[in-house]
């Protein structure tokens, strides 16, 4: 009987995504992905935290959600509330905090709550690919919001909303990363935050605030309060432990008043976020968050310095870097004669991957000559060598940049 | 500006699920949910495992999927492959193993790969609610397969498939829990397994094998090899660490040949399963699985004995229990004059929750007088008192059972 051919192709549903490729180990110069510095994982701190929290509460692992409900381990919700009060100006009860399985789950849940196919939503013109992909998958039409060095340009947004309204279009939400914008790493000033919230109320457009990177701000730079701190009634807020601690843990959070929380909870659908991760992180960070993050930010800023110097050395005047106020990535604009999509294949052959601008933008029209380089994972020498490799590939494909340091390229 | 009312009702998408209720602590007699015995969580073992695996590999937490690809921590995939070879007769490379965020994610992924709205699928007439709900949500029509004390009745299934074919209907898959069926806790004999696989090939119907409870089998009872062991080409297989260790961890697994695995991977969508949970469980179970599970099964069997005795004592001839060969639940049939749905509210008022038959069945027609009681979490006295409470509630509502022990009820 087993000789007959069993035919799965008759069983697959319509519209299945393309098959996954076999996984391959990372290339040498891996400048993509929200990875962190492996040397900054606080191994002994996590071991101590695991021992202490498991001895105190480990028996609860026998019960779904630790027997404490679907919003997450209360110790972690309390930590998130405390940290958000201290650092982001947010006052909220832990009943308005949901622990999510990564901030990606928060993105999925909020998108799923608000988007009908054909709906219009607004996103920053340069924007996190994972968010854009999710919105598109649900059939949203995305309008880009103009950015400058400080984030959303309010006058442009105001005209855009008026124009949409004149065409009978009410956007569902404005997706924004106001604090360490991805990929430009800017911080939206307070006056723009207030103006943005006024527009949200005027047009009844929800603000979807993504603060994934807001813990990673360089020493001496102040971020204004979160949008959620200023007007929680029209803001839904997500954050993450991936960037301040470890992305392999899959821990994020979502803030919403109960009226929205109760609509979001049925969309979680995973029977709870992994409890050991939640318990260990709560136990560790309740004592060490500021120390850990301050140290991490120093390490990251130094890596950014190494990368920026390498870009200046290798690309000279051909590369225009946005100035990061924190985070783990550098957004670089090359001359308009360079289409970075044509560099993907030769770069891969040289062992280098980067994020091409069009994947990190609402439109390719103003992003084809931009790229994003992540700097948290590679060490200093890999950053230097990788940027040199990228410049060499770019030169071979486009004739740009013509000089490396002060030396003419071969 | 903040005085204006912000109106979310204009923003919600169509067809949003009903809002969640506020979470409330468990009632005294909590006989639902796949929870485990809190006293059997191996706390010191998990602490040691966390310390050892974090010291060896903790720095990898800085990287999504530990930098090792989307199928999960190789140490855990190797453990799952080894255990499945030893206990379930399955020979498979770790490339055919995917670690999932609970077996619920495996259910979601396989359903999402195969179901178009309107498709027919087959499920055991009494069946896990979480699976039925997922299939229905995707628009599947579910046909029930007749069960007896040994699981699927093959002759009935054979006629059913022929009948469906005569009506031009090819079911997409047969969802089955052949080893400790949920809720009847039966084990499908080997000859029926072979016959089921022959039918799958004859009709080109995929077998979706759920082995969530297959680790929990009473000492002295032998389970035949998994369906996946007998014919992996037409079987997709899921399993879980929720039942043999801890449901709050959110760890399950999925077996599929690469041809199907590559179609499933793009449907995972969570950027990886929590890595700390994976690492700790791999480290702990690689040394202790058999010892842990043997002990756990002894504890569970004793709890089942306490529950079965209580049901006999309190319900007498009014209750017909299916005989579990393992697992954590007891499926009970009451006389046809009892509709268990009418007991839900008065039971809740007495501090008791149970799974009503219609939620655990394809049709209410043959399940309205059945119920499922889970026994792993409550202690012996709670089991005894809870069953007595249930009998009292049932008597007050229906006049059945008339006797408790040998005493006429008041």
mmCIF file of C-alpha atoms in Angstrom, chain A residues 1-8 10-23 25-26 30 33-39 41 43-44 46-48 50-52 54-55 57-71 95-96 101 108 111-116 119 128 134 137 170-173 197-198 200-207 230-236 242-243 245-250 257-263 265-267 269-277 280 377, chain B residues 1-8 10-23 25-26 30 33-39 41 43-44 46-48 50-52 54-55 57-71 95-96 101 108 111-116 119 128 134 137 170-173 198 200-207 230-236 240 242-243 245-250 257-263 265-267 269-277 280 377:
data_model
loop_
_atom_site.group_PDB
_atom_site.id
_atom_site.type_symbol
_atom_site.label_atom_id
_atom_site.label_comp_id
_atom_site.label_asym_id
_atom_site.label_seq_id
_atom_site.Cartn_x
_atom_site.Cartn_y
_atom_site.Cartn_z
ATOM 1 C CA UNK A 1 0.000 0.000 0.000
ATOM 2 C CA UNK A 2 2.893 2.346 0.822
ATOM 3 C CA UNK A 3 4.026 2.252 -2.789
ATOM 4 C CA UNK A 4 1.132 4.438 -3.860
ATOM 5 C CA UNK A 5 2.010 8.108 -4.053
ATOM 6 C CA UNK A 6 0.453 10.290 -1.397
ATOM 7 C CA UNK A 7 -0.273 13.671 -2.960
ATOM 8 C CA UNK A 8 -0.162 16.660 -0.600
ATOM 9 C CA UNK A 10 -4.309 18.248 -3.498
ATOM 10 C CA UNK A 11 -4.570 19.101 0.190
ATOM 11 C CA UNK A 12 -2.853 22.482 0.573
ATOM 12 C CA UNK A 13 -5.142 25.448 1.022
ATOM 13 C CA UNK A 14 -5.318 28.232 -1.519
ATOM 14 C CA UNK A 15 -2.803 31.053 -1.250
ATOM 15 C CA UNK A 16 -0.238 29.239 0.871
ATOM 16 C CA UNK A 17 2.968 31.296 1.273
ATOM 17 C CA UNK A 18 6.082 30.304 -0.659
ATOM 18 C CA UNK A 19 8.014 27.408 0.898
ATOM 19 C CA UNK A 20 10.798 28.252 3.342
ATOM 20 C CA UNK A 21 14.382 27.724 2.188
ATOM 21 C CA UNK A 22 16.581 25.365 4.188
ATOM 22 C CA UNK A 23 18.191 27.323 6.985
ATOM 23 C CA UNK A 25 24.285 29.535 9.128
ATOM 24 C CA UNK A 26 24.892 33.300 9.223
ATOM 25 C CA UNK A 30 25.609 39.772 9.317
ATOM 26 C CA UNK A 33 18.118 41.444 12.348
ATOM 27 C CA UNK A 34 17.467 42.874 15.778
ATOM 28 C CA UNK A 35 20.170 40.822 17.436
ATOM 29 C CA UNK A 36 22.123 41.960 20.454
ATOM 30 C CA UNK A 37 25.714 41.727 21.694
ATOM 31 C CA UNK A 38 26.308 38.137 22.910
ATOM 32 C CA UNK A 39 28.849 39.368 25.442
ATOM 33 C CA UNK A 41 23.936 38.593 28.165
ATOM 34 C CA UNK A 43 24.536 34.918 32.356
ATOM 35 C CA UNK A 44 25.255 34.720 36.097
ATOM 36 C CA UNK A 46 19.989 35.076 34.892
ATOM 37 C CA UNK A 47 21.176 31.909 36.657
ATOM 38 C CA UNK A 48 20.680 33.505 40.074
ATOM 39 C CA UNK A 50 16.178 31.473 37.747
ATOM 40 C CA UNK A 51 17.166 29.781 41.001
ATOM 41 C CA UNK A 52 15.473 32.336 43.195
ATOM 42 C CA UNK A 54 11.892 28.865 40.671
ATOM 43 C CA UNK A 55 12.416 28.092 44.377
ATOM 44 C CA UNK A 57 7.161 30.041 42.566
ATOM 45 C CA UNK A 58 8.306 27.163 40.347
ATOM 46 C CA UNK A 59 5.443 24.857 41.281
ATOM 47 C CA UNK A 60 3.066 27.239 39.489
ATOM 48 C CA UNK A 61 4.561 26.105 36.171
ATOM 49 C CA UNK A 62 2.194 23.139 36.458
ATOM 50 C CA UNK A 63 -0.696 25.461 35.638
ATOM 51 C CA UNK A 64 -1.474 27.329 32.417
ATOM 52 C CA UNK A 65 -0.507 30.978 32.849
ATOM 53 C CA UNK A 66 0.806 30.008 36.294
ATOM 54 C CA UNK A 67 -2.833 30.028 37.356
ATOM 55 C CA UNK A 68 -2.652 33.827 37.324
ATOM 56 C CA UNK A 69 -4.590 34.728 34.201
ATOM 57 C CA UNK A 70 -3.894 35.431 30.553
ATOM 58 C CA UNK A 71 -2.243 38.852 30.901
ATOM 59 C CA UNK A 95 -4.387 45.441 34.666
ATOM 60 C CA UNK A 96 -3.610 47.565 31.598
ATOM 61 C CA UNK A 101 5.200 36.597 23.127
ATOM 62 C CA UNK A 108 -0.303 41.020 15.222
ATOM 63 C CA UNK A 111 -3.409 44.910 13.515
ATOM 64 C CA UNK A 112 -5.903 42.087 13.801
ATOM 65 C CA UNK A 113 -8.187 44.200 16.000
ATOM 66 C CA UNK A 114 -8.271 47.197 13.671
ATOM 67 C CA UNK A 115 -7.607 46.284 10.025
ATOM 68 C CA UNK A 116 -10.255 45.294 7.504
ATOM 69 C CA UNK A 119 -8.388 50.004 5.158
ATOM 70 C CA UNK A 128 10.131 48.558 10.399
ATOM 71 C CA UNK A 134 1.896 42.480 8.777
ATOM 72 C CA UNK A 137 -0.811 40.819 4.760
ATOM 73 C CA UNK A 170 -10.423 57.859 7.470
ATOM 74 C CA UNK A 171 -7.243 55.972 8.320
ATOM 75 C CA UNK A 172 -7.597 53.341 11.028
ATOM 76 C CA UNK A 173 -4.367 54.148 12.795
ATOM 77 C CA UNK A 197 -2.125 63.503 19.547
ATOM 78 C CA UNK A 198 -4.248 66.532 18.638
ATOM 79 C CA UNK A 200 -5.332 61.766 16.311
ATOM 80 C CA UNK A 201 -8.295 63.173 18.250
ATOM 81 C CA UNK A 202 -9.323 65.578 15.484
ATOM 82 C CA UNK A 203 -9.540 62.746 12.946
ATOM 83 C CA UNK A 204 -10.413 59.912 15.377
ATOM 84 C CA UNK A 205 -7.358 57.997 14.233
ATOM 85 C CA UNK A 206 -5.783 55.645 16.755
ATOM 86 C CA UNK A 207 -2.065 56.018 17.484
ATOM 87 C CA UNK A 230 0.293 61.874 27.279
ATOM 88 C CA UNK A 231 -3.076 60.523 26.126
ATOM 89 C CA UNK A 232 -3.707 56.813 26.795
ATOM 90 C CA UNK A 233 -7.279 57.045 25.530
ATOM 91 C CA UNK A 234 -6.265 57.170 21.863
ATOM 92 C CA UNK A 235 -2.934 55.323 22.008
ATOM 93 C CA UNK A 236 -2.093 51.609 21.991
ATOM 94 C CA UNK A 242 14.355 41.755 22.839
ATOM 95 C CA UNK A 243 16.432 44.882 22.493
ATOM 96 C CA UNK A 245 17.991 42.002 27.008
ATOM 97 C CA UNK A 246 17.653 39.133 24.522
ATOM 98 C CA UNK A 247 15.520 38.506 21.438
ATOM 99 C CA UNK A 248 15.621 34.719 21.808
ATOM 100 C CA UNK A 249 13.466 35.053 24.931
ATOM 101 C CA UNK A 250 10.310 36.202 23.072
ATOM 102 C CA UNK A 257 -7.032 50.590 28.733
ATOM 103 C CA UNK A 258 -9.369 47.734 29.697
ATOM 104 C CA UNK A 259 -11.964 48.755 27.078
ATOM 105 C CA UNK A 260 -9.432 47.905 24.360
ATOM 106 C CA UNK A 261 -7.599 45.211 26.342
ATOM 107 C CA UNK A 262 -10.755 43.119 26.516
ATOM 108 C CA UNK A 263 -11.063 43.232 22.714
ATOM 109 C CA UNK A 265 -7.177 39.410 24.687
ATOM 110 C CA UNK A 266 -9.236 36.999 22.530
ATOM 111 C CA UNK A 267 -6.753 37.649 19.698
ATOM 112 C CA UNK A 269 -4.413 32.775 20.928
ATOM 113 C CA UNK A 270 -1.257 31.124 22.307
ATOM 114 C CA UNK A 271 -2.487 29.948 25.740
ATOM 115 C CA UNK A 272 -0.068 32.332 27.423
ATOM 116 C CA UNK A 273 3.473 33.597 26.968
ATOM 117 C CA UNK A 274 6.302 31.303 28.137
ATOM 118 C CA UNK A 275 6.301 31.558 31.918
ATOM 119 C CA UNK A 276 9.902 30.688 32.707
ATOM 120 C CA UNK A 277 11.117 33.526 30.474
ATOM 121 C CA UNK A 280 13.410 34.954 35.131
ATOM 122 C CA UNK A 377 25.913 41.702 17.298
ATOM 123 C CA UNK B 1 -8.721 68.695 23.209
ATOM 124 C CA UNK B 2 -8.689 65.672 25.554
ATOM 125 C CA UNK B 3 -12.295 66.357 26.458
ATOM 126 C CA UNK B 4 -13.490 65.155 23.070
ATOM 127 C CA UNK B 5 -14.558 61.544 23.016
ATOM 128 C CA UNK B 6 -12.262 59.195 21.144
ATOM 129 C CA UNK B 7 -14.421 56.531 19.518
ATOM 130 C CA UNK B 8 -12.811 53.116 19.073
ATOM 131 C CA UNK B 10 -15.474 53.194 14.502
ATOM 132 C CA UNK B 11 -12.047 51.561 14.263
ATOM 133 C CA UNK B 12 -12.626 47.903 15.153
ATOM 134 C CA UNK B 13 -12.554 45.482 12.258
ATOM 135 C CA UNK B 14 -15.594 43.487 11.251
ATOM 136 C CA UNK B 15 -16.251 40.216 13.031
ATOM 137 C CA UNK B 16 -14.109 40.856 16.087
ATOM 138 C CA UNK B 17 -14.546 38.102 18.721
ATOM 139 C CA UNK B 18 -16.562 38.827 21.852
ATOM 140 C CA UNK B 19 -14.647 40.776 24.510
ATOM 141 C CA UNK B 20 -12.797 38.799 27.172
ATOM 142 C CA UNK B 21 -14.214 38.790 30.705
ATOM 143 C CA UNK B 22 -12.025 40.075 33.522
ATOM 144 C CA UNK B 23 -9.940 37.201 34.785
ATOM 145 C CA UNK B 25 -9.063 33.301 40.316
ATOM 146 C CA UNK B 26 -9.861 29.589 40.007
ATOM 147 C CA UNK B 30 -11.259 23.306 39.164
ATOM 148 C CA UNK B 33 -7.790 22.610 31.702
ATOM 149 C CA UNK B 34 -4.710 20.562 30.952
ATOM 150 C CA UNK B 35 -2.992 21.509 34.174
ATOM 151 C CA UNK B 36 -0.543 19.301 35.993
ATOM 152 C CA UNK B 37 0.278 18.450 39.602
ATOM 153 C CA UNK B 38 2.165 21.428 41.104
ATOM 154 C CA UNK B 39 4.038 19.104 43.456
ATOM 155 C CA UNK B 41 7.448 20.234 39.050
ATOM 156 C CA UNK B 43 12.240 22.582 40.791
ATOM 157 C CA UNK B 44 15.809 21.737 41.790
ATOM 158 C CA UNK B 46 15.192 22.828 36.512
ATOM 159 C CA UNK B 47 17.448 25.152 38.528
ATOM 160 C CA UNK B 48 20.469 22.929 37.892
ATOM 161 C CA UNK B 50 19.193 26.387 33.850
ATOM 162 C CA UNK B 51 22.601 26.991 35.432
ATOM 163 C CA UNK B 52 24.374 24.420 33.322
ATOM 164 C CA UNK B 54 23.106 29.075 30.531
ATOM 165 C CA UNK B 55 26.797 28.813 31.462
ATOM 166 C CA UNK B 57 25.259 28.561 25.791
ATOM 167 C CA UNK B 58 23.601 31.555 27.444
ATOM 168 C CA UNK B 59 25.333 34.138 25.262
ATOM 169 C CA UNK B 60 23.364 32.834 22.281
ATOM 170 C CA UNK B 61 20.215 34.366 23.785
ATOM 171 C CA UNK B 62 21.412 37.621 22.219
ATOM 172 C CA UNK B 63 20.462 36.256 18.807
ATOM 173 C CA UNK B 64 17.025 35.423 17.398
ATOM 174 C CA UNK B 65 16.536 31.650 17.473
ATOM 175 C CA UNK B 66 19.936 31.460 19.221
ATOM 176 C CA UNK B 67 21.396 31.964 15.738
ATOM 177 C CA UNK B 68 20.512 28.339 15.023
ATOM 178 C CA UNK B 69 17.522 28.652 12.726
ATOM 179 C CA UNK B 70 13.751 28.712 13.000
ATOM 180 C CA UNK B 71 13.146 25.030 13.803
ATOM 181 C CA UNK B 95 15.616 18.355 10.404
ATOM 182 C CA UNK B 96 12.088 16.913 10.444
ATOM 183 C CA UNK B 101 5.230 27.407 21.043
ATOM 184 C CA UNK B 108 -2.732 26.301 14.151
ATOM 185 C CA UNK B 111 -4.862 23.692 10.102
ATOM 186 C CA UNK B 112 -3.691 26.843 8.364
ATOM 187 C CA UNK B 113 -1.745 24.817 5.793
ATOM 188 C CA UNK B 114 -4.642 22.561 4.854
ATOM 189 C CA UNK B 115 -8.041 24.161 5.483
ATOM 190 C CA UNK B 116 -9.960 26.254 2.980
ATOM 191 C CA UNK B 119 -13.477 21.977 3.516
ATOM 192 C CA UNK B 128 -10.296 18.077 22.146
ATOM 193 C CA UNK B 134 -9.559 25.985 15.503
ATOM 194 C CA UNK B 137 -12.766 29.130 13.019
ATOM 195 C CA UNK B 170 -12.709 14.426 -0.182
ATOM 196 C CA UNK B 171 -11.862 15.322 3.407
ATOM 197 C CA UNK B 172 -8.621 17.223 3.862
ATOM 198 C CA UNK B 173 -7.475 15.351 6.928
ATOM 199 C CA UNK B 198 -4.535 2.208 4.465
ATOM 200 C CA UNK B 200 -5.615 7.504 4.399
ATOM 201 C CA UNK B 201 -3.697 6.344 1.328
ATOM 202 C CA UNK B 202 -6.771 4.969 -0.418
ATOM 203 C CA UNK B 203 -8.599 8.298 -0.121
ATOM 204 C CA UNK B 204 -5.512 10.579 -0.146
ATOM 205 C CA UNK B 205 -6.571 12.000 3.206
ATOM 206 C CA UNK B 206 -3.796 13.292 5.453
ATOM 207 C CA UNK B 207 -3.604 11.949 9.011
ATOM 208 C CA UNK B 230 4.321 3.550 10.552
ATOM 209 C CA UNK B 231 3.905 5.847 7.535
ATOM 210 C CA UNK B 232 5.425 9.325 7.837
ATOM 211 C CA UNK B 233 4.566 10.190 4.242
ATOM 212 C CA UNK B 234 0.886 10.712 4.947
ATOM 213 C CA UNK B 235 1.023 11.720 8.629
ATOM 214 C CA UNK B 236 1.719 15.052 10.327
ATOM 215 C CA UNK B 240 3.786 18.603 23.777
ATOM 216 C CA UNK B 242 2.748 20.602 28.663
ATOM 217 C CA UNK B 243 1.496 17.280 29.918
ATOM 218 C CA UNK B 245 6.292 18.586 32.408
ATOM 219 C CA UNK B 246 4.542 21.958 32.591
ATOM 220 C CA UNK B 247 1.952 23.766 30.479
ATOM 221 C CA UNK B 248 3.121 27.238 31.495
ATOM 222 C CA UNK B 249 6.336 26.645 29.538
ATOM 223 C CA UNK B 250 4.661 26.691 26.101
ATOM 224 C CA UNK B 257 9.063 15.461 6.216
ATOM 225 C CA UNK B 258 10.885 18.455 4.707
ATOM 226 C CA UNK B 259 8.457 18.683 1.774
ATOM 227 C CA UNK B 260 5.705 19.577 4.254
ATOM 228 C CA UNK B 261 7.977 21.256 6.815
ATOM 229 C CA UNK B 262 8.970 23.877 4.260
ATOM 230 C CA UNK B 263 5.300 24.741 3.689
ATOM 231 C CA UNK B 265 7.585 27.053 8.489
ATOM 232 C CA UNK B 266 6.271 30.294 6.926
ATOM 233 C CA UNK B 267 3.093 29.816 8.995
ATOM 234 C CA UNK B 269 5.054 33.634 12.501
ATOM 235 C CA UNK B 270 6.392 34.170 16.038
ATOM 236 C CA UNK B 271 10.120 34.750 15.351
ATOM 237 C CA UNK B 272 10.950 31.559 17.238
ATOM 238 C CA UNK B 273 9.805 29.704 20.340
ATOM 239 C CA UNK B 274 11.101 30.991 23.693
ATOM 240 C CA UNK B 275 14.710 29.836 23.873
ATOM 241 C CA UNK B 276 15.235 29.686 27.632
ATOM 242 C CA UNK B 277 12.309 27.290 27.989
ATOM 243 C CA UNK B 280 16.242 24.307 30.173
ATOM 244 C CA UNK B 377 -3.993 19.480 39.533
#
